[in-house]
Amino acid sequence: SHPHHDPKGPAVKFALACYGSRGDIEPSVAVGRELQHRGHEVRIAVQPGLVEFAESAGLTALPYGPELEDFLNEDFLRNFWAQLVRNPAGSLRELWAPIIEYWPETGRTLLTIADGADLLSTGLNYEQPAANVAESFDIPLISLHHFPIRPNSQLVPMLPSPVVRSTGRVFEWLFWRATKGVENAQRDELGLQKATVSSPRRIAERGSLEIQAYDAVCFPGLAKE
């Protein structure tokens, strides 16, 4: 029989949270629609401008985070790499400032959508507060990555592999240092212990699932690595 019409096991309550442009949202909307088609209960949180889009796919949706134009500085992003070379520390602080600013707001939405859920799925953006909420509710976390964000040696093929991997590790550590205060504030509100290591490491130690949802042809060699 077709799996769409023969779901295996009882219905599961899925909470999906994804923030960003339509390209960031569509993977989770597609997953949510398929899960719902298989008889599961799905709620999804998306940036306010795409609530209607998620609802048009038949999903129950609620706004998540700020309007995208309030989050993005398009002029800054357009010139990001040039500015990064001139002022690495300042550029990274400006890049991460909106994430830090809206962290508490997204955390509150995550609490709402995860309440009563059996599982919480998160996209790339705001994965860290989602991991804290999943830990607080003691439910599984799934990260849906439509772009490779973990340190690897294949992201920039024209550079030496050790350089690419080391740079990724440095960026990950710097982000952890920049967001440590707001993350531990959230964890304190959730009744969790203060974090002493980065979120990706804690996600891995908890045994959470990461789905790498991009084609291998875009990043040759990454699957083998």
Short mmCIF file of C-alpha atoms in Angstrom, two decimals:
data_model
loop_
_atom_site.label_atom_id
_atom_site.label_comp_id
_atom_site.label_asym_id
_atom_site.label_seq_id
_atom_site.Cartn_x
_atom_site.Cartn_y
_atom_site.Cartn_z
CA SER A 1 0.00 0.00 0.00
CA HIS A 2 1.10 3.60 -0.55
CA PRO A 3 2.79 5.07 2.56
CA HIS A 4 0.71 8.25 2.25
CA HIS A 5 -2.43 6.29 2.98
CA ASP A 6 -0.96 3.75 5.39
CA PRO A 7 0.84 5.69 8.12
CA LYS A 8 2.77 3.42 10.44
CA GLY A 9 2.28 3.88 14.13
CA PRO A 10 0.18 6.44 16.00
CA ALA A 11 -0.12 10.05 14.94
CA VAL A 12 2.70 12.27 16.18
CA LYS A 13 2.45 15.95 17.09
CA PHE A 14 5.16 17.80 15.16
CA ALA A 15 6.24 21.37 15.90
CA LEU A 16 8.22 22.95 13.05
CA ALA A 17 10.01 26.29 13.39
CA CYS A 18 11.89 28.02 10.58
CA TYR A 19 12.89 31.64 10.14
CA GLY A 20 14.07 33.49 7.06
CA SER A 21 13.11 34.12 3.46
CA ARG A 22 10.90 31.82 1.41
CA GLY A 23 13.95 29.71 0.52
CA ASP A 24 14.53 29.09 4.23
CA ILE A 25 10.87 28.27 4.85
CA GLU A 26 9.96 26.01 1.93
CA PRO A 27 11.89 22.91 3.08
CA SER A 28 10.04 22.84 6.41
CA VAL A 29 6.70 23.60 4.76
CA ALA A 30 7.24 20.68 2.37
CA VAL A 31 8.09 18.37 5.26
CA GLY A 32 5.11 19.61 7.29
CA ARG A 33 2.72 19.08 4.41
CA GLU A 34 3.94 15.51 3.89
CA LEU A 35 3.74 14.71 7.60
CA GLN A 36 0.20 16.04 7.74
CA HIS A 37 -0.69 13.98 4.65
CA ARG A 38 0.50 10.93 6.54
CA GLY A 39 -1.95 11.61 9.35
CA HIS A 40 0.24 13.49 11.82
CA GLU A 41 -0.57 16.75 13.59
CA VAL A 42 1.61 19.64 12.44
CA ARG A 43 2.06 23.20 13.64
CA ILE A 44 4.62 25.45 12.00
CA ALA A 45 6.14 28.79 13.01
CA VAL A 46 7.42 31.01 10.21
CA GLN A 47 8.42 34.63 9.81
CA PRO A 48 5.30 36.87 9.81
CA GLY A 49 5.38 37.64 6.08
CA LEU A 50 5.13 33.94 5.19
CA VAL A 51 2.35 32.81 7.52
CA GLU A 52 -0.13 33.06 4.66
CA PHE A 53 2.19 31.00 2.43
CA ALA A 54 2.41 28.23 5.06
CA GLU A 55 -1.35 28.30 5.51
CA SER A 56 -1.85 28.01 1.75
CA ALA A 57 -0.03 24.67 2.00
CA GLY A 58 -2.69 23.53 4.46
CA LEU A 59 -0.66 23.97 7.64
CA THR A 60 -1.54 25.60 10.94
CA ALA A 61 0.95 28.46 11.15
CA LEU A 62 1.90 31.20 13.59
CA PRO A 63 4.28 34.16 13.25
CA TYR A 64 7.86 33.62 14.36
CA GLY A 65 10.32 36.42 14.97
CA PRO A 66 10.31 39.87 13.34
CA GLU A 67 9.36 40.88 9.84
CA LEU A 68 12.25 39.96 7.57
CA GLU A 69 12.97 43.58 6.62
CA ASP A 70 13.43 44.37 10.33
CA PHE A 71 15.90 41.52 10.65
CA LEU A 72 18.01 42.02 7.53
CA ASN A 73 20.31 44.87 6.62
CA GLU A 74 20.42 44.22 2.88
CA ASP A 75 23.11 46.83 2.18
CA PHE A 76 25.32 45.29 4.84
CA LEU A 77 24.77 41.75 3.53
CA ARG A 78 25.42 42.82 -0.05
CA ASN A 79 28.86 44.12 0.94
CA PHE A 80 29.49 41.61 3.73
CA TRP A 81 32.57 39.85 2.35
CA ALA A 82 34.33 43.08 1.48
CA GLN A 83 33.57 44.48 4.94
CA LEU A 84 34.66 41.23 6.57
CA VAL A 85 38.13 41.61 5.10
CA ARG A 86 38.40 45.22 6.29
CA ASN A 87 36.89 44.72 9.74
CA PRO A 88 36.35 41.04 10.67
CA ALA A 89 35.27 41.51 14.28
CA GLY A 90 32.95 44.44 13.58
CA SER A 91 31.38 42.72 10.58
CA LEU A 92 30.57 39.58 12.56
CA ARG A 93 29.12 41.60 15.42
CA GLU A 94 26.82 43.42 12.97
CA LEU A 95 25.87 40.14 11.25
CA TRP A 96 24.89 38.49 14.52
CA ALA A 97 23.32 41.52 16.23
CA PRO A 98 19.75 40.84 14.93
CA ILE A 99 19.97 37.20 16.02
CA ILE A 100 20.85 38.29 19.54
CA GLU A 101 18.23 41.06 19.58
CA TYR A 102 15.33 38.79 18.62
CA TRP A 103 16.50 35.67 20.49
CA PRO A 104 14.11 36.19 23.46
CA GLU A 105 11.15 36.82 21.13
CA THR A 106 11.78 33.67 19.11
CA GLY A 107 12.28 31.72 22.32
CA ARG A 108 8.79 32.65 23.50
CA THR A 109 7.26 31.52 20.21
CA LEU A 110 9.19 28.25 20.38
CA LEU A 111 7.72 27.62 23.83
CA THR A 112 4.23 28.12 22.46
CA ILE A 113 4.61 25.86 19.44
CA ALA A 114 6.50 23.11 21.28
CA ASP A 115 4.03 22.90 24.16
CA GLY A 116 2.36 19.49 23.87
CA ALA A 117 4.43 18.46 20.86
CA ASP A 118 6.20 15.11 20.57
CA LEU A 119 9.06 16.55 18.53
CA LEU A 120 10.48 19.94 17.59
CA SER A 121 12.09 20.56 14.20
CA THR A 122 14.14 23.67 13.48
CA GLY A 123 15.66 25.26 10.41
CA LEU A 124 19.09 26.91 10.25
CA ASN A 125 18.13 30.20 11.83
CA TYR A 126 17.49 30.15 15.58
CA GLU A 127 18.49 26.50 15.88
CA GLN A 128 20.13 27.33 19.22
CA PRO A 129 17.05 28.59 21.12
CA ALA A 130 15.04 25.73 19.59
CA ALA A 131 17.54 23.24 21.01
CA ASN A 132 17.11 24.79 24.46
CA VAL A 133 13.31 24.58 24.25
CA ALA A 134 13.45 20.94 23.12
CA GLU A 135 15.77 20.16 26.02
CA SER A 136 13.43 21.95 28.43
CA PHE A 137 10.41 19.94 27.24
CA ASP A 138 12.56 16.78 27.03
CA ILE A 139 11.44 16.09 23.46
CA PRO A 140 13.55 15.13 20.43
CA LEU A 141 15.05 17.87 18.26
CA ILE A 142 15.55 17.60 14.52
CA SER A 143 17.65 20.17 12.65
CA LEU A 144 16.80 20.58 8.96
CA HIS A 145 19.89 22.01 7.27
CA HIS A 146 19.40 23.17 3.69
CA PHE A 147 22.98 24.45 3.65
CA PRO A 148 26.09 22.96 5.33
CA ILE A 149 26.75 25.01 8.46
CA ARG A 150 28.85 22.60 10.50
CA PRO A 151 32.64 22.96 10.11
CA ASN A 152 33.80 21.01 7.06
CA SER A 153 36.59 21.13 4.51
CA GLN A 154 34.47 21.16 1.33
CA LEU A 155 32.54 24.43 1.56
CA VAL A 156 35.08 26.47 -0.43
CA PRO A 157 36.80 24.00 -2.81
CA MET A 158 39.42 26.48 -4.04
CA LEU A 159 40.93 26.85 -0.54
CA PRO A 160 43.03 24.22 1.28
CA SER A 161 40.79 21.83 3.24
CA PRO A 162 42.44 22.43 6.65
CA VAL A 163 41.96 26.19 6.24
CA VAL A 164 38.27 25.83 5.41
CA ARG A 165 37.62 23.48 8.34
CA SER A 166 39.60 25.60 10.80
CA THR A 167 37.81 28.76 9.69
CA GLY A 168 34.47 27.05 10.23
CA ARG A 169 35.47 26.06 13.74
CA VAL A 170 36.60 29.60 14.52
CA PHE A 171 33.31 31.07 13.25
CA GLU A 172 31.34 28.56 15.31
CA TRP A 173 33.34 29.43 18.45
CA LEU A 174 33.00 33.18 17.85
CA PHE A 175 29.23 32.85 17.42
CA TRP A 176 29.02 30.92 20.68
CA ARG A 177 30.99 33.61 22.48
CA ALA A 178 28.82 36.37 20.97
CA THR A 179 25.53 34.69 21.92
CA LYS A 180 26.54 33.06 25.19
CA GLY A 181 24.90 35.72 27.34
CA VAL A 182 21.50 35.70 25.65
CA GLU A 183 21.50 31.91 25.40
CA ASN A 184 22.20 31.42 29.08
CA ALA A 185 19.53 33.98 29.92
CA GLN A 186 17.05 31.83 27.99
CA ARG A 187 18.31 28.65 29.65
CA ASP A 188 17.91 30.26 33.06
CA GLU A 189 14.28 31.14 32.27
CA LEU A 190 13.72 27.53 31.16
CA GLY A 191 15.19 26.16 34.38
CA LEU A 192 18.18 24.64 32.56
CA GLN A 193 21.78 24.64 33.70
CA LYS A 194 24.09 27.29 32.31
CA ALA A 195 25.72 26.19 29.07
CA THR A 196 29.50 25.91 29.12
CA VAL A 197 29.99 24.61 25.56
CA SER A 198 28.53 25.64 22.20
CA SER A 199 25.05 24.68 21.06
CA PRO A 200 26.22 22.39 18.19
CA ARG A 201 28.25 20.35 20.66
CA ARG A 202 25.31 20.08 23.06
CA ILE A 203 23.00 19.12 20.20
CA ALA A 204 25.40 16.34 19.23
CA GLU A 205 25.82 15.14 22.82
CA ARG A 206 22.04 14.93 23.21
CA GLY A 207 21.89 12.66 20.16
CA SER A 208 19.64 14.96 18.13
CA LEU A 209 19.11 14.23 14.45
CA GLU A 210 20.44 16.53 11.72
CA ILE A 211 18.96 16.18 8.24
CA GLN A 212 21.31 17.47 5.54
CA ALA A 213 18.70 18.55 2.99
CA TYR A 214 20.82 19.63 0.04
CA ASP A 215 22.05 17.84 -3.05
CA ALA A 216 25.52 16.33 -3.01
CA VAL A 217 26.23 17.86 -6.42
CA CYS A 218 26.30 21.31 -4.79
CA PHE A 219 29.08 20.30 -2.38
CA PRO A 220 31.21 17.58 -3.98
CA GLY A 221 33.05 15.44 -1.45
CA LEU A 222 31.02 16.58 1.56
CA ALA A 223 28.98 13.37 1.90
CA LYS A 224 32.13 11.26 1.89
CA GLU A 225 33.70 13.50 4.52
#
